[in-house]
Structure formats: structure tokens, C-alpha cells
mmCIF file of C-alpha atoms in Angstrom:
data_model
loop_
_atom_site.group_PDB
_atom_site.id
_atom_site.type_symbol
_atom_site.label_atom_id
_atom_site.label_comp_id
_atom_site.label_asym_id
_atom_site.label_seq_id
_atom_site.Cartn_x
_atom_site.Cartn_y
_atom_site.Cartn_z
ATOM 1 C CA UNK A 927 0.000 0.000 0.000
ATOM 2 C CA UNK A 928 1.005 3.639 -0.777
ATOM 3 C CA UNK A 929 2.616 6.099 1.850
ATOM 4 C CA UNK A 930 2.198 9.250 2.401
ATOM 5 C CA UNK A 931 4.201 11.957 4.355
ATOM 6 C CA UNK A 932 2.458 14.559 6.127
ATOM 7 C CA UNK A 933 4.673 16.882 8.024
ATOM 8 C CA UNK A 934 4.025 18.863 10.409
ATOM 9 C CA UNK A 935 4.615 21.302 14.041
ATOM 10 C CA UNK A 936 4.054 21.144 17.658
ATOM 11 C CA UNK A 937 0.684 22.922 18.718
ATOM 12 C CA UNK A 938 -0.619 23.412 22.185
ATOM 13 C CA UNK A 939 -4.139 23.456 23.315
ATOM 14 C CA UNK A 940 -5.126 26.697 21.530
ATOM 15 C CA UNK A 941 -8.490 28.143 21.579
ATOM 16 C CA UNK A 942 -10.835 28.358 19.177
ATOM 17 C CA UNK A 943 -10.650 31.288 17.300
ATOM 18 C CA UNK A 944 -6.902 30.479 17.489
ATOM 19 C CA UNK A 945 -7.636 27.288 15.766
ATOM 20 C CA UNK A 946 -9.818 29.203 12.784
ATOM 21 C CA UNK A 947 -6.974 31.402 12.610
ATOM 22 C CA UNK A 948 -4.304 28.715 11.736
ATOM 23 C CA UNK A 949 -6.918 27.237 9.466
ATOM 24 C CA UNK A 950 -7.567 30.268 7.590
ATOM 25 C CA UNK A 951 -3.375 30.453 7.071
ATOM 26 C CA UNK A 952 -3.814 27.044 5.487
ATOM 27 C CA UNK A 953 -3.021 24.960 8.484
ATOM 28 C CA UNK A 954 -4.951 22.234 9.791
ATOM 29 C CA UNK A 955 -4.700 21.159 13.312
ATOM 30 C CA UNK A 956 -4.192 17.445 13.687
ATOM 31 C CA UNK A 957 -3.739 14.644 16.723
ATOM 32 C CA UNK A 958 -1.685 11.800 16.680
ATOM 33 C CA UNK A 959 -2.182 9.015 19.374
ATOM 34 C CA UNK A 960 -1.660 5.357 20.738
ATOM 35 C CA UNK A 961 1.296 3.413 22.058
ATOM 36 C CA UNK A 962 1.658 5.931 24.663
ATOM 37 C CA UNK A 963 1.577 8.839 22.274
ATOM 38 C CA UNK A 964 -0.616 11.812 22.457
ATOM 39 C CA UNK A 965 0.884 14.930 20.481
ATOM 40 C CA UNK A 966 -1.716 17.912 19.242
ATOM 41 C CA UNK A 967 0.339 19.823 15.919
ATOM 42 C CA UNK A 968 -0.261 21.456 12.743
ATOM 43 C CA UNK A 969 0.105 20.504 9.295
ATOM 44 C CA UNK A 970 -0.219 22.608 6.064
ATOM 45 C CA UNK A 971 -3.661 21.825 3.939
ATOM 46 C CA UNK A 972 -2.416 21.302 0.951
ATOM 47 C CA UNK A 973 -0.214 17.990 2.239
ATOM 48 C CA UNK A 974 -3.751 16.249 2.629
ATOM 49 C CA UNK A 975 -4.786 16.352 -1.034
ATOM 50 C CA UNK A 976 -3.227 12.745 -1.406
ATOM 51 C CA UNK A 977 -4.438 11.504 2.113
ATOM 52 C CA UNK A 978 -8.180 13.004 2.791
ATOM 53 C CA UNK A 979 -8.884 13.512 -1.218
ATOM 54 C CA UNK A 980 -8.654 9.972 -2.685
ATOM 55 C CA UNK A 981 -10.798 6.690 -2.258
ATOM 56 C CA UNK A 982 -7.628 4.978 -2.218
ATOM 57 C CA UNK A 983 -6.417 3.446 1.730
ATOM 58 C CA UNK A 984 -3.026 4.939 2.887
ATOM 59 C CA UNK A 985 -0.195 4.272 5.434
ATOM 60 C CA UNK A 986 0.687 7.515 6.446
ATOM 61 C CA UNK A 987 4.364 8.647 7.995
ATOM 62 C CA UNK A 988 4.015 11.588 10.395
ATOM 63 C CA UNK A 989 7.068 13.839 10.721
ATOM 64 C CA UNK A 990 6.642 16.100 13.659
ATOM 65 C CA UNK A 991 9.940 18.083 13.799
ATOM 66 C CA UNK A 992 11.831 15.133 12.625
ATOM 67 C CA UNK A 993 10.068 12.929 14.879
ATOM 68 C CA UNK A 994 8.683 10.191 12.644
ATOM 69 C CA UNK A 995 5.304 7.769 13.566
ATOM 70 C CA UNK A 996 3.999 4.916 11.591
ATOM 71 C CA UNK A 997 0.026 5.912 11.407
ATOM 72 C CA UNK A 998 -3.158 5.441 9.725
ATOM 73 C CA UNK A 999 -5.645 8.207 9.393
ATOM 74 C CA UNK A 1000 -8.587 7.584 11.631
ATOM 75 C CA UNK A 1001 -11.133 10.176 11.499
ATOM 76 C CA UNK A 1002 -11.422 13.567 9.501
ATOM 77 C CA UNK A 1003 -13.515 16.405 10.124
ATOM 78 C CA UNK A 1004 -15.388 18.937 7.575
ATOM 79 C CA UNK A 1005 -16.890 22.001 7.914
ATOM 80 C CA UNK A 1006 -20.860 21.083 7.983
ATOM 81 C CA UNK A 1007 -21.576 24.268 5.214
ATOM 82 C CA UNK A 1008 -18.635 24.687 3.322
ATOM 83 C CA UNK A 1009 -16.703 21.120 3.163
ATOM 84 C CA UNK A 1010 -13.474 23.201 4.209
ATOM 85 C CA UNK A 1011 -10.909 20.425 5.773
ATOM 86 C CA UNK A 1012 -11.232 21.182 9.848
ATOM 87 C CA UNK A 1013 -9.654 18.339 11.767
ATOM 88 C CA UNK A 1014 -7.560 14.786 11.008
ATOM 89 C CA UNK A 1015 -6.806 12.548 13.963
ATOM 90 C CA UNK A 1016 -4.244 9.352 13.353
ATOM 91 C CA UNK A 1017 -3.592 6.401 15.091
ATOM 92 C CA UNK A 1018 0.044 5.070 15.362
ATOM 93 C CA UNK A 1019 0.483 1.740 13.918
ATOM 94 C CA UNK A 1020 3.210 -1.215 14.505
ATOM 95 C CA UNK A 1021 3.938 -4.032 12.127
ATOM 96 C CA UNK A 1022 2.970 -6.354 15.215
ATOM 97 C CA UNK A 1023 -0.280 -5.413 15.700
ATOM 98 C CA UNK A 1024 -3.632 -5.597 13.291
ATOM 99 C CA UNK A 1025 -5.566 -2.370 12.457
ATOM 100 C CA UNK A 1026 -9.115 -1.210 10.749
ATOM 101 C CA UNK A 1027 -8.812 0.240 7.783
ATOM 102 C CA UNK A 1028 -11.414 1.101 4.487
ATOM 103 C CA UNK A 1029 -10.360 -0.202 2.063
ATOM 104 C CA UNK A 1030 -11.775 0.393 -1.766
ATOM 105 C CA UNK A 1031 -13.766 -1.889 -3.925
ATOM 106 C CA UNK A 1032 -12.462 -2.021 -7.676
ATOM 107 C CA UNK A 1033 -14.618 -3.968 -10.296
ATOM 108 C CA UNK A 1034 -12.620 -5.397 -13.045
ATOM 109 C CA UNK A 1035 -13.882 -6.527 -16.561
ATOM 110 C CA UNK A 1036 -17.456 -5.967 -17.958
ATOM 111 C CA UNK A 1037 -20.515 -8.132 -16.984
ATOM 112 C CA UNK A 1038 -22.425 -10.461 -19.428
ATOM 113 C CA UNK A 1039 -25.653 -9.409 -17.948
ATOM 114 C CA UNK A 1040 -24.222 -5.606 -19.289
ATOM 115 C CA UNK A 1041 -23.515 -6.266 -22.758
ATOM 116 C CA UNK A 1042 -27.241 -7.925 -22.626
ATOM 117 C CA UNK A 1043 -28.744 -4.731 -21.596
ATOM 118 C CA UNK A 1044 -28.584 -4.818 -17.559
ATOM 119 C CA UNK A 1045 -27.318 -2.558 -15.625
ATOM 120 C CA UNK A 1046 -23.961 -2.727 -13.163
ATOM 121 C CA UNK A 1047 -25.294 -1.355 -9.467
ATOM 122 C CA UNK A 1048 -21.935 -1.502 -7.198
ATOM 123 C CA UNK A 1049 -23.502 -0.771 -3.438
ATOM 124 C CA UNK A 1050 -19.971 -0.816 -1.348
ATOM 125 C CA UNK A 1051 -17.120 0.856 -2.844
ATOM 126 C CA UNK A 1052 -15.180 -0.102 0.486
ATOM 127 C CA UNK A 1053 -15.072 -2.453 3.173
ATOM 128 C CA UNK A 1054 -13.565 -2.572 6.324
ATOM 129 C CA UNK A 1055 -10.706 -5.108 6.569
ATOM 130 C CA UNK A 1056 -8.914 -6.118 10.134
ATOM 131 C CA UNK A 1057 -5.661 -7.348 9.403
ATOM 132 C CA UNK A 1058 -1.825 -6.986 10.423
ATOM 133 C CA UNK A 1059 -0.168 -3.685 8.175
ATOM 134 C CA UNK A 1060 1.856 -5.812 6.036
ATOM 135 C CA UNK A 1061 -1.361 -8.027 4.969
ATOM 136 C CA UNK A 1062 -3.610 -5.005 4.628
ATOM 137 C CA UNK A 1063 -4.648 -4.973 0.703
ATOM 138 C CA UNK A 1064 -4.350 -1.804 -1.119
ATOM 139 C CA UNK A 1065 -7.841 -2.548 -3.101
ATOM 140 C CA UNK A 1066 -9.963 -5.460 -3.043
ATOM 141 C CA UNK A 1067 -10.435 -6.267 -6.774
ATOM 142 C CA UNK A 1068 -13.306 -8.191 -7.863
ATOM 143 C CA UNK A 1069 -13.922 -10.050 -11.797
ATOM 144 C CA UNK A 1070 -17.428 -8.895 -12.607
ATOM 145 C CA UNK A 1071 -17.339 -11.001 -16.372
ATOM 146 C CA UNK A 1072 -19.408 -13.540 -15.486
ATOM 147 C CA UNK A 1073 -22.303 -11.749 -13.753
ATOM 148 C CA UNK A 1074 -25.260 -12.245 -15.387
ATOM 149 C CA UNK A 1075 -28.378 -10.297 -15.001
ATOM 150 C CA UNK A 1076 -30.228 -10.352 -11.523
ATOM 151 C CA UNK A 1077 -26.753 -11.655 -9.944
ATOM 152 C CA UNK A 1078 -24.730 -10.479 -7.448
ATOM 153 C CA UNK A 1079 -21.106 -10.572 -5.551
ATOM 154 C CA UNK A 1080 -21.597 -10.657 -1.804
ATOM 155 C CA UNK A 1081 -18.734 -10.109 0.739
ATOM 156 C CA UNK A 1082 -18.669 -14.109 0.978
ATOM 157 C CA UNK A 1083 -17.190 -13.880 -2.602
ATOM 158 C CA UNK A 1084 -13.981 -12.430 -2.036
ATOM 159 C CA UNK A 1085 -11.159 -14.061 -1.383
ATOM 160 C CA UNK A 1086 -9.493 -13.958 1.954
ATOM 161 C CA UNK A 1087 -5.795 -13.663 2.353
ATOM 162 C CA UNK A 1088 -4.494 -13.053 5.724
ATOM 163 C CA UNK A 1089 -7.368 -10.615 6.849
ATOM 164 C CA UNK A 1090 -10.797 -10.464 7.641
ATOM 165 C CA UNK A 1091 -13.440 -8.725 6.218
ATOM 166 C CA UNK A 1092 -15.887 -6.556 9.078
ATOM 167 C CA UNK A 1093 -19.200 -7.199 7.222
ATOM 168 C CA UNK A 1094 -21.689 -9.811 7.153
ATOM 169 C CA UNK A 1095 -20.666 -12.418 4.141
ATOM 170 C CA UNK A 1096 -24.058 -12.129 3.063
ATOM 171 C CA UNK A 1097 -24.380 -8.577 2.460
ATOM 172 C CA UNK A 1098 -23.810 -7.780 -1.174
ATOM 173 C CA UNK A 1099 -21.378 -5.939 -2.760
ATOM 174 C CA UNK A 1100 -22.754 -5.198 -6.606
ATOM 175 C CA UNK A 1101 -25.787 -6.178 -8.572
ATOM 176 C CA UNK A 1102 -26.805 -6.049 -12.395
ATOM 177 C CA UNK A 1103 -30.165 -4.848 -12.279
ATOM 178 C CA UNK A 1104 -32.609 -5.498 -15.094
ATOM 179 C CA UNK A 1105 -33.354 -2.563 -17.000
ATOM 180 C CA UNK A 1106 -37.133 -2.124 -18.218
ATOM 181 C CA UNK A 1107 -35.711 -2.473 -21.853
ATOM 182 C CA UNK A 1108 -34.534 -5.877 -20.403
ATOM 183 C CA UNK A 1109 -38.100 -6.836 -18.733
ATOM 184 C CA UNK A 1110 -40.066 -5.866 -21.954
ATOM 185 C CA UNK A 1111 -38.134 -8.024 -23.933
ATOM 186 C CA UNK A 1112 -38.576 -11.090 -21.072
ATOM 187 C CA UNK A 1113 -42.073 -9.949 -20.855
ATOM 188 C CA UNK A 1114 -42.736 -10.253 -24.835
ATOM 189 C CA UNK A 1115 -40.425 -13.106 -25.015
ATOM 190 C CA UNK A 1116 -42.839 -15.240 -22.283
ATOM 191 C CA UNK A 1117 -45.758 -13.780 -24.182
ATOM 192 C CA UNK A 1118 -44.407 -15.329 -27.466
ATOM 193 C CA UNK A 1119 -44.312 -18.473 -26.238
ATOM 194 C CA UNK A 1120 -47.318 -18.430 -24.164
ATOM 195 C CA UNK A 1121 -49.073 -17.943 -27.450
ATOM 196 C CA UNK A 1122 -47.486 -20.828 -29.522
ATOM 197 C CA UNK A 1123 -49.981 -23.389 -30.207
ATOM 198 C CA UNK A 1124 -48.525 -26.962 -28.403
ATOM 199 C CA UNK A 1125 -48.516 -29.837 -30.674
#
């Protein structure tokens, strides 16, 4: 999986309309935590276009006046009107111990059931794998070829490989829907043959 860098300065607890202020200079304020590790600092915005702006899952390296963590991002906070970046907490990571992480859903190939007129409904675009960081997938790709219309891929269909998947198996994760160009023709097709005499 793909690393980031994202580095950034020592903050104390600052009030705020401090806080707005360092946001308005293009800062954002940031926590990192765990393994005994609690340290409140600033990064500038434009370092989280790779990180906060992508589906795509990330390890992340935190450099905090040369101090370097191993994270993941954990949560990320918007402004409710305007979308403006407000907040990013990350959790330190070690190789030793598994983590939660989204990660994103790729469909490969074109379905049979889509070149016969149905059409591809993909209802997760991630899913939340537990798993140690070196066995933590960078996508979970998926061959959609053989779908035919009115069948899906459920989380029981993918493949596991040292890491578990946090959703029910049965839940699905895309669907070709028929179209109503697709139920006419069934519809006159099963009228057609209703009305052929028997012999």
C-alpha cells in the first residue's frame, strides 16, 4: 500500500478562534495518538490532497519536527456548510499489531448481464478489513465477467488472504439490475411463447 508523508509542528491546546486562525493560514490542526503517544500539531492543507482527497487506503508517515510515527488516518472532520478540511486525527500503527482500515472496492472486466442490456449497481465501494499492516490490501479487486443479469457478488465472494473482512458475508457488494428495456423483452419473449400453439 502507498505512503504518504504529512509533516508537520508542535501545537498546544489553543483556543478556538486560534484554531480558525491557523486554518484560515492554510493549516490544519491534527492529533496523533496510541502506544503511549498523544501529540496535538499542525500541518499545512495542501499535504492532505493525497491523504483526505482519494478513495484509495493509505499508510501515512508523520514527521513532527523530525520525529517520525507509523500511522493510519482515523477520522477527519469537515466544515458542515462549506466542506473546508477542519480536523484529522491518526492512530500510530506497529507491524505487530492488526488495524481497521477502508479499504476500496475495484470492479474489473465488464458483466455479461451488461452487454445484454442490464445494468452494473456496485452498493460498497469499500469495506472494512482487520488485518496486520503488512497483509492489509491496497484494493480489493473483484472479476465482474461472469455476472449475469439479476446476480450479485456478496462479501462471501472475495477471497481472503491473511485478513478479515468486518461485514456480514451475506451482504452484497454489486448487482446487475434489469433494466425495463430488459423486462419488456422477457415480458414479450414469455408472451411469445405463451401464445405458440402446443402440438
Amino acid at each position: 500500500m502507498k505512503t504518504v508523508e504529512i509533516i508537520g509542528f508542535k501545537r498546544a491546546n489553543l483556543s478556538k478562534s486560534e484554531l480558525n486562525r491557523l486554518r484560515m493560514e492554510g493549516n490544519i490542526p491534527c492529533v496523533i495518538y496510541g502506544s503511549g503517544v498523544n501529540e496535538a500539531f499542525t500541518a499545512p492543507a495542501i499535504q492532505f490532497r493525497d491523504l483526505v482527497y482519494t478513495p484509495e487506503a493509505r499508510f501515512v508517515t508523520v514527521n513532527i519536527e523530525g520525529k517520525l510515527y507509523q500511522a493510519i488516518k482515523q477520522d477527519v472532520q469537515f466544515h458542515p456548510v462549506n466542506d473546508m478540511l477542519m480536523h484529522v486525527d491518526f492512530l500510530i500503527i506497529d507491524d505487530k499489531s492488526p488495524i481497521k482500515l477502508n479499504i476500496p472496492v475495484k470492479l474489473k472486466g465488464t458483466a455479461s448481464g451488461v452487454l445484454k442490456g442490464g445494468r452494473m449497481v456496485q452498493k460498497l465501494n469499500h469495506v472494512k478489513i482487520f488485518a496486520l499492516p503488512k497483509d492489509m490490501p491496497e484494493k480489493i479487486e473483484l472479476d465482474v465477467t461472469d455476472m449475469e443479469v439479476g446476480k450479485s457478488l456478496r462479501i462471501s465472494d472475495i477471497p481472503l488472504k491473511n485478513f478479515q473482512i468486518l461485514k456480514t458475508p451475506a451482504v452484497p457488494i454489486c448487482t446487475v439490475e434489469a433494466t425495463r428495456a430488459v423486462k419488456e423483452e422477457a415480458t414479450q419473449a414469455a408472451a411469445a411463447v405463451a401464445a405458440t400453439p402446443s402440438k
